Structures are given as structure tokens and as C-alpha cells.
């Protein structure tokens, strides 16, 4: 987690004695939600197939304060799942699936979340829910811009959102939907799921927030619009989820749709990835110039000496 993330998390309310279950807590987003919740003092359980911290966090001290549990949301019986989920005060679901198989997309995004929320309800203490869904501008592309199989992905998201609302008795004020377009972060690039690292993604985010790109995105349709929208950092998505789970103020929880809304809610500072890259390039160019001023004349002198020696 970068220093900016540490800075904006400082403003969160503490979660002392609050029990929070994170579905998909071993994953890219979920593991970061767990870390933030631990840092804020909540009692945290992670439920995933792996039942263990991910490799990028496995040696960090905070992971020892999370109860890592294994469960298959699609195949576990209600009794078995309830035994794992327990009685949380709040839940965060980072569960989702991508791919090309409509059945997997429907079950992984819809049925799995439906089972998770239902179990949390049976615990009897559920007060708040946060769920990572998908940006409305991406959803708007499902009819004419995306392959047919993607419809199952969006149908699954609809099922999950309904289950989240149902889990708190239909009270939408107790549900926070976090709706990103493209999420970036971490140290590596990936293909499945598609992912870019923090440095690259932060640069793109800053670039696409510039006015010319924002105007172009507002005017263009479908996937072109989505492609021109800034991606969002995984730390910001995780922070928004954690903030909602810990919010015991009684205020209505929001739906945060798109990068700008997610960053505003989580308190994420403006990305400086592009500025940082340009500054780094300028510094390296300056270093190269200073090196060249010294070394190039030396190399020329050496070459001239060799030429003179061959003439003798």
C-alpha cells in the first residue's frame, strides 16, 4: 500500500469491536479491504476458497489478525456456510467472476453473492453491506457493444445487488454499492483478469482526468466513453468498502459510481502518477546529461589517443 493510501485512510472512523466479514477476502480487492479493517480495529474474517492470505501480503503482520476461512459459496450447504460466516455486524463482498462462459459469469457474480448475503442474514446481526459491482457506464454497453456472453455477467451483478438490498430488509440506506470501471494497482501486470500495476495505472488515471479527455469521454458513446474514463486504484475501491462497513453514523450509505465518486468517498488524493513519471524522466535526463558532460569527452580523448598511437 502506497503512502497516499496511508494518508487518506487516517480520516476513517475506528471500527472497535465491530465484526466484519469480507467475502473474497483473499483476492485483489478483498485482501486490501481486510488490511484496512484490521488497521481500523475491526474484528475481521475473510471467506474465500483459498482460506489464506494472498502471496502479496502473506508475510505482513496484519494478516495474523484476520481469521482466514475457506468456503465454496456455490457448493456449501446453508449449515456449513453459516458455520463459517458466523454473526457479522457488517459484510463486504468482493466476490465476482470474469471469463467467457455465461454459466460461470451468472453463478460467480450472482448466485455466489446471493448465498453469501443470505448466510450473513441468518447470523442475525447484520447492519451494513458493501458490494463491489460495476460502473453504470460499463453496464450501458451490454446491449450493443459487448459479446452476448457478457449479458450473464451483468445479470449476475443485478442478482447480487438485489441480494445485498434484501439482506438488510430492503433498506437501501444500509447498502453501499462501489461501482468501478477498470481497477488498477499492485506490483504486476495481468491478463486474466486484466490488470496494470500501480505506477502505470496512476499515470493513466491522472492523464484521463485532464479536461480534454473528460470532454471527449462525455461526448463519445459506449466502450469508447468507458475507455476514456480514468481507471481507479484498488486502494481507493477497498477504502470505500471499508468506510461503508465501519460507518455507524446512521447516515445513508451511498452508491459510488465511477472513479471520481469512489475517490471522493474514500478520500483518495488526486493521482500524480503522470506527474511523478515526468519528474522521474526529467531527473534521469538531467543525470544522463551530467554523466555525458564528463564521460563523453573522456571517451573522445581516449579514441583520439588510440588513433594517434596507430599512426606511429
Short mmCIF file of C-alpha atoms in Angstrom, two decimals:
data_model
loop_
_atom_site.label_atom_id
_atom_site.label_comp_id
_atom_site.label_asym_id
_atom_site.label_seq_id
_atom_site.Cartn_x
_atom_site.Cartn_y
_atom_site.Cartn_z
CA UNK A 1 0.00 0.00 0.00
CA UNK A 2 1.45 3.40 -1.00
CA UNK A 3 1.95 6.40 1.28
CA UNK A 4 -1.00 8.30 -0.20
CA UNK A 5 -3.28 5.43 0.76
CA UNK A 6 -1.98 5.52 4.33
CA UNK A 7 -2.67 9.26 4.40
CA UNK A 8 -6.28 9.16 3.25
CA UNK A 9 -7.15 6.19 5.48
CA UNK A 10 -6.26 8.25 8.52
CA UNK A 11 -9.59 10.02 8.29
CA UNK A 12 -11.70 6.89 8.75
CA UNK A 13 -13.70 6.23 11.89
CA UNK A 14 -12.38 3.43 14.06
CA UNK A 15 -14.08 0.04 13.99
CA UNK A 16 -13.51 -1.10 17.56
CA UNK A 17 -15.38 -4.32 18.38
CA UNK A 18 -17.18 -4.32 15.04
CA UNK A 19 -17.29 -7.74 13.40
CA UNK A 20 -16.84 -7.56 9.62
CA UNK A 21 -16.80 -10.48 7.21
CA UNK A 22 -15.13 -9.98 3.83
CA UNK A 23 -16.27 -12.37 1.12
CA UNK A 24 -13.46 -12.84 -1.34
CA UNK A 25 -11.00 -11.61 1.26
CA UNK A 26 -8.03 -13.43 -0.28
CA UNK A 27 -8.40 -11.58 -3.56
CA UNK A 28 -7.02 -8.45 -5.18
CA UNK A 29 -9.59 -6.08 -3.66
CA UNK A 30 -10.73 -8.16 -0.70
CA UNK A 31 -7.30 -8.56 0.86
CA UNK A 32 -6.85 -4.79 0.88
CA UNK A 33 -10.27 -4.37 2.47
CA UNK A 34 -9.16 -6.78 5.20
CA UNK A 35 -5.98 -4.81 5.83
CA UNK A 36 -7.82 -1.50 6.17
CA UNK A 37 -10.39 -3.00 8.52
CA UNK A 38 -7.66 -4.51 10.71
CA UNK A 39 -5.84 -1.17 10.79
CA UNK A 40 -9.05 0.46 11.99
CA UNK A 41 -9.56 -2.03 14.82
CA UNK A 42 -12.39 -4.20 13.49
CA UNK A 43 -12.67 -7.93 14.11
CA UNK A 44 -12.15 -9.30 10.60
CA UNK A 45 -12.96 -12.61 8.96
CA UNK A 46 -12.10 -13.45 5.37
CA UNK A 47 -14.05 -16.08 3.48
CA UNK A 48 -12.71 -17.44 0.21
CA UNK A 49 -11.93 -20.72 -1.48
CA UNK A 50 -8.26 -20.30 -0.60
CA UNK A 51 -8.89 -19.61 3.07
CA UNK A 52 -5.50 -17.92 3.38
CA UNK A 53 -3.87 -14.54 2.83
CA UNK A 54 -2.66 -13.89 -0.73
CA UNK A 55 1.01 -14.18 -1.64
CA UNK A 56 1.48 -10.41 -1.91
CA UNK A 57 0.55 -9.97 1.77
CA UNK A 58 1.39 -13.36 3.30
CA UNK A 59 4.35 -12.17 5.41
CA UNK A 60 2.75 -9.00 6.72
CA UNK A 61 1.95 -8.75 10.41
CA UNK A 62 -1.66 -7.62 9.99
CA UNK A 63 -2.62 -10.92 8.33
CA UNK A 64 -2.26 -12.63 11.70
CA UNK A 65 -5.21 -10.60 12.96
CA UNK A 66 -7.60 -11.87 10.28
CA UNK A 67 -9.47 -15.13 10.63
CA UNK A 68 -8.92 -16.73 7.24
CA UNK A 69 -11.72 -19.19 6.46
CA UNK A 70 -12.31 -21.45 3.49
CA UNK A 71 -15.71 -21.99 1.89
CA UNK A 72 -17.19 -22.51 -1.54
CA UNK A 73 -20.18 -20.21 -1.78
CA UNK A 74 -21.70 -22.21 -4.62
CA UNK A 75 -21.41 -25.73 -3.24
CA UNK A 76 -21.56 -25.36 0.55
CA UNK A 77 -24.80 -26.21 2.34
CA UNK A 78 -26.53 -23.47 4.30
CA UNK A 79 -25.47 -25.11 7.55
CA UNK A 80 -21.82 -25.39 6.53
CA UNK A 81 -21.71 -21.85 5.19
CA UNK A 82 -23.41 -20.42 8.28
CA UNK A 83 -20.83 -22.10 10.49
CA UNK A 84 -18.09 -20.27 8.61
CA UNK A 85 -19.80 -16.89 8.20
CA UNK A 86 -20.94 -16.60 11.81
CA UNK A 87 -22.69 -13.45 13.04
CA UNK A 88 -21.09 -10.41 11.41
CA UNK A 89 -22.21 -6.83 12.07
CA UNK A 90 -21.27 -5.86 8.52
CA UNK A 91 -20.15 -7.63 5.36
CA UNK A 92 -18.17 -6.61 2.32
CA UNK A 93 -18.43 -8.70 -0.83
CA UNK A 94 -15.60 -8.57 -3.34
CA UNK A 95 -16.80 -11.78 -4.98
CA UNK A 96 -17.01 -11.82 -8.75
CA UNK A 97 -16.13 -13.76 -11.86
CA UNK A 98 -14.97 -12.93 -15.37
CA UNK A 99 -14.49 -15.06 -18.47
CA UNK A 100 -16.49 -16.19 -21.48
CA UNK A 101 -18.71 -18.92 -20.01
CA UNK A 102 -22.20 -17.47 -19.37
CA UNK A 103 -22.94 -20.04 -16.66
CA UNK A 104 -19.78 -19.21 -14.73
CA UNK A 105 -20.45 -15.50 -15.05
CA UNK A 106 -24.00 -15.84 -13.78
CA UNK A 107 -23.13 -18.11 -10.88
CA UNK A 108 -19.87 -16.41 -9.92
CA UNK A 109 -21.35 -12.93 -9.83
CA UNK A 110 -24.96 -13.71 -8.92
CA UNK A 111 -25.52 -17.00 -7.10
CA UNK A 112 -22.31 -16.82 -5.07
CA UNK A 113 -23.14 -13.39 -3.70
CA UNK A 114 -26.75 -14.37 -3.10
CA UNK A 115 -25.57 -17.27 -0.93
CA UNK A 116 -23.09 -15.05 0.92
CA UNK A 117 -25.60 -12.36 1.80
CA UNK A 118 -28.24 -14.91 2.79
CA UNK A 119 -25.85 -16.55 5.23
CA UNK A 120 -24.92 -13.20 6.74
CA UNK A 121 -28.63 -12.50 7.31
CA UNK A 122 -29.06 -15.80 9.11
CA UNK A 123 -26.35 -14.67 11.52
CA UNK A 124 -28.91 -12.25 12.93
CA UNK A 125 -26.71 -9.18 13.49
CA UNK A 126 -26.20 -7.73 10.02
CA UNK A 127 -26.35 -3.92 9.96
CA UNK A 128 -24.50 -2.81 6.82
CA UNK A 129 -23.38 -4.19 3.46
CA UNK A 130 -20.84 -3.07 0.88
CA UNK A 131 -20.60 -4.71 -2.53
CA UNK A 132 -18.23 -4.14 -5.45
CA UNK A 133 -20.44 -4.04 -8.52
CA UNK A 134 -19.77 -2.44 -11.92
CA UNK A 135 -19.98 1.14 -13.19
CA UNK A 136 -23.23 2.17 -14.82
CA UNK A 137 -21.37 3.33 -17.94
CA UNK A 138 -19.97 -0.18 -18.37
CA UNK A 139 -23.43 -1.67 -17.81
CA UNK A 140 -24.78 0.62 -20.52
CA UNK A 141 -22.52 -1.12 -23.04
CA UNK A 142 -24.10 -4.55 -22.63
CA UNK A 143 -26.66 -4.26 -25.43
CA UNK A 144 -24.68 -3.10 -28.45
CA UNK A 145 -21.02 -3.02 -27.53
CA UNK A 146 -20.14 -6.30 -25.83
CA UNK A 147 -20.33 -10.00 -26.82
CA UNK A 148 -23.52 -11.87 -25.97
CA UNK A 149 -21.96 -13.87 -23.14
CA UNK A 150 -21.30 -10.66 -21.19
CA UNK A 151 -25.01 -10.32 -20.53
CA UNK A 152 -24.70 -13.09 -17.94
CA UNK A 153 -22.05 -11.04 -16.16
CA UNK A 154 -24.42 -8.09 -15.80
CA UNK A 155 -27.34 -10.34 -14.88
CA UNK A 156 -25.20 -11.76 -12.11
CA UNK A 157 -24.40 -8.28 -10.85
CA UNK A 158 -28.12 -7.44 -10.77
CA UNK A 159 -28.83 -10.59 -8.74
CA UNK A 160 -26.05 -9.69 -6.31
CA UNK A 161 -27.24 -6.10 -5.86
CA UNK A 162 -30.77 -7.28 -5.15
CA UNK A 163 -29.49 -9.85 -2.65
CA UNK A 164 -27.45 -7.14 -0.91
CA UNK A 165 -30.50 -4.93 -0.53
CA UNK A 166 -32.65 -7.84 0.63
CA UNK A 167 -30.06 -8.73 3.27
CA UNK A 168 -30.80 -5.51 5.16
CA UNK A 169 -34.56 -5.77 4.83
CA UNK A 170 -34.78 -3.72 1.65
CA UNK A 171 -33.30 -0.63 3.32
CA UNK A 172 -31.03 0.84 0.64
CA UNK A 173 -29.61 3.32 3.14
CA UNK A 174 -27.68 0.42 4.67
CA UNK A 175 -26.06 -0.68 1.41
CA UNK A 176 -23.05 0.82 -0.33
CA UNK A 177 -22.50 -0.16 -3.96
CA UNK A 178 -18.99 0.58 -5.16
CA UNK A 179 -19.05 0.69 -8.97
CA UNK A 180 -15.66 0.89 -10.69
CA UNK A 181 -14.82 0.68 -14.37
CA UNK A 182 -11.24 -0.63 -14.54
CA UNK A 183 -9.29 -1.28 -11.33
CA UNK A 184 -5.50 -0.99 -11.26
CA UNK A 185 -2.87 -1.48 -8.59
CA UNK A 186 -0.30 -3.79 -7.09
CA UNK A 187 3.15 -4.53 -8.48
CA UNK A 188 2.42 -6.54 -11.61
CA UNK A 189 0.52 -6.71 -14.88
CA UNK A 190 -2.05 -9.42 -15.59
CA UNK A 191 -4.13 -10.77 -18.45
CA UNK A 192 -6.82 -12.81 -16.68
CA UNK A 193 -8.16 -10.80 -15.02
CA UNK A 194 -6.78 -7.81 -16.96
CA UNK A 195 -4.69 -5.63 -14.67
CA UNK A 196 -1.96 -3.00 -14.73
CA UNK A 197 0.36 -2.08 -11.88
CA UNK A 198 0.12 0.96 -9.65
CA UNK A 199 2.70 3.15 -11.40
CA UNK A 200 1.25 2.63 -14.86
CA UNK A 201 -2.38 2.87 -13.74
CA UNK A 202 -1.79 6.01 -11.68
CA UNK A 203 -0.26 7.70 -14.71
CA UNK A 204 -3.24 6.80 -16.88
CA UNK A 205 -5.67 7.94 -14.19
CA UNK A 206 -4.06 11.39 -13.96
CA UNK A 207 -3.90 11.69 -17.75
CA UNK A 208 -7.57 10.82 -18.29
CA UNK A 209 -8.70 13.30 -15.65
CA UNK A 210 -7.30 16.12 -17.80
CA UNK A 211 -10.09 18.29 -19.30
CA UNK A 212 -9.63 17.30 -22.97
CA UNK A 213 -10.08 13.62 -22.16
CA UNK A 214 -13.02 14.28 -19.83
CA UNK A 215 -14.79 16.30 -22.53
CA UNK A 216 -14.10 13.60 -25.10
CA UNK A 217 -15.43 10.91 -22.77
CA UNK A 218 -18.60 12.90 -22.11
CA UNK A 219 -19.27 13.21 -25.83
CA UNK A 220 -18.43 9.71 -27.04
CA UNK A 221 -20.65 6.60 -26.78
CA UNK A 222 -20.34 3.09 -25.37
CA UNK A 223 -16.97 1.47 -24.86
CA UNK A 224 -15.16 4.49 -26.27
CA UNK A 225 -16.58 6.50 -23.37
CA UNK A 226 -15.55 3.81 -20.88
CA UNK A 227 -12.03 3.62 -22.35
CA UNK A 228 -11.60 7.36 -21.87
CA UNK A 229 -12.73 7.30 -18.24
CA UNK A 230 -9.94 7.23 -15.63
CA UNK A 231 -9.29 3.83 -14.03
CA UNK A 232 -9.47 3.60 -10.25
CA UNK A 233 -6.83 2.44 -7.80
CA UNK A 234 -7.58 -0.77 -5.90
CA UNK A 235 -6.70 1.02 -2.66
CA UNK A 236 -9.46 3.54 -3.29
CA UNK A 237 -12.02 0.81 -4.01
CA UNK A 238 -11.01 -1.07 -0.87
CA UNK A 239 -11.10 2.08 1.23
CA UNK A 240 -14.62 2.90 0.04
CA UNK A 241 -15.81 -0.58 1.00
CA UNK A 242 -14.16 -0.42 4.41
CA UNK A 243 -15.54 3.06 5.10
CA UNK A 244 -19.08 1.86 4.40
CA UNK A 245 -18.67 -1.22 6.59
CA UNK A 246 -17.39 0.87 9.50
CA UNK A 247 -19.89 3.72 9.16
CA UNK A 248 -22.04 3.60 12.29
CA UNK A 249 -23.12 7.25 11.99
CA UNK A 250 -26.63 6.32 10.88
CA UNK A 251 -26.26 8.35 7.68
CA UNK A 252 -27.40 6.81 4.39
CA UNK A 253 -24.69 4.80 2.67
CA UNK A 254 -24.05 5.96 -0.90
CA UNK A 255 -23.72 4.35 -4.29
CA UNK A 256 -20.34 5.49 -5.60
CA UNK A 257 -20.36 5.13 -9.37
CA UNK A 258 -17.13 5.65 -11.29
CA UNK A 259 -13.61 6.69 -10.35
CA UNK A 260 -14.35 10.28 -9.38
CA UNK A 261 -17.16 9.29 -6.99
CA UNK A 262 -15.16 6.42 -5.48
CA UNK A 263 -12.14 8.65 -4.87
CA UNK A 264 -14.31 11.37 -3.34
CA UNK A 265 -15.99 8.96 -0.93
CA UNK A 266 -12.82 7.16 0.10
CA UNK A 267 -10.77 10.36 0.34
CA UNK A 268 -8.22 9.23 -2.22
CA UNK A 269 -5.92 12.13 -3.18
CA UNK A 270 -5.65 13.08 -6.85
CA UNK A 271 -3.40 10.73 -8.74
CA UNK A 272 0.05 12.08 -9.56
CA UNK A 273 1.32 9.10 -11.50
CA UNK A 274 1.84 11.04 -14.72
CA UNK A 275 3.50 13.94 -12.92
CA UNK A 276 5.72 11.54 -11.00
CA UNK A 277 6.73 9.78 -14.21
CA UNK A 278 7.59 13.06 -15.93
CA UNK A 279 9.56 14.23 -12.90
CA UNK A 280 11.45 10.93 -12.81
CA UNK A 281 12.20 11.19 -16.53
CA UNK A 282 13.43 14.77 -16.12
CA UNK A 283 15.69 13.75 -13.23
CA UNK A 284 17.10 10.81 -15.18
CA UNK A 285 17.68 13.00 -18.23
CA UNK A 286 19.49 15.52 -16.05
CA UNK A 287 21.61 12.74 -14.55
CA UNK A 288 22.42 11.44 -18.02
CA UNK A 289 23.41 14.93 -19.19
CA UNK A 290 25.71 15.39 -16.20
CA UNK A 291 27.25 11.98 -16.87
CA UNK A 292 27.64 12.68 -20.57
CA UNK A 293 29.39 16.02 -19.94
CA UNK A 294 32.14 14.13 -18.11
CA UNK A 295 32.27 10.78 -19.84
CA UNK A 296 31.83 11.72 -23.49
CA UNK A 297 34.90 13.99 -23.62
CA UNK A 298 36.85 11.24 -21.89
CA UNK A 299 35.73 8.74 -24.48
CA UNK A 300 36.63 11.12 -27.31
CA UNK A 301 40.10 11.75 -25.83
CA UNK A 302 40.67 8.02 -25.44
CA UNK A 303 39.62 7.38 -29.05
CA UNK A 304 41.91 10.15 -30.32
CA UNK A 305 44.80 8.71 -28.36
CA UNK A 306 44.21 5.29 -29.89
CA UNK A 307 44.13 6.83 -33.37
CA UNK A 308 47.37 8.70 -32.74
CA UNK A 309 49.03 5.51 -31.45
CA UNK A 310 48.07 3.62 -34.60
CA UNK A 311 49.68 6.33 -36.76
CA UNK A 312 53.04 5.93 -35.07
#
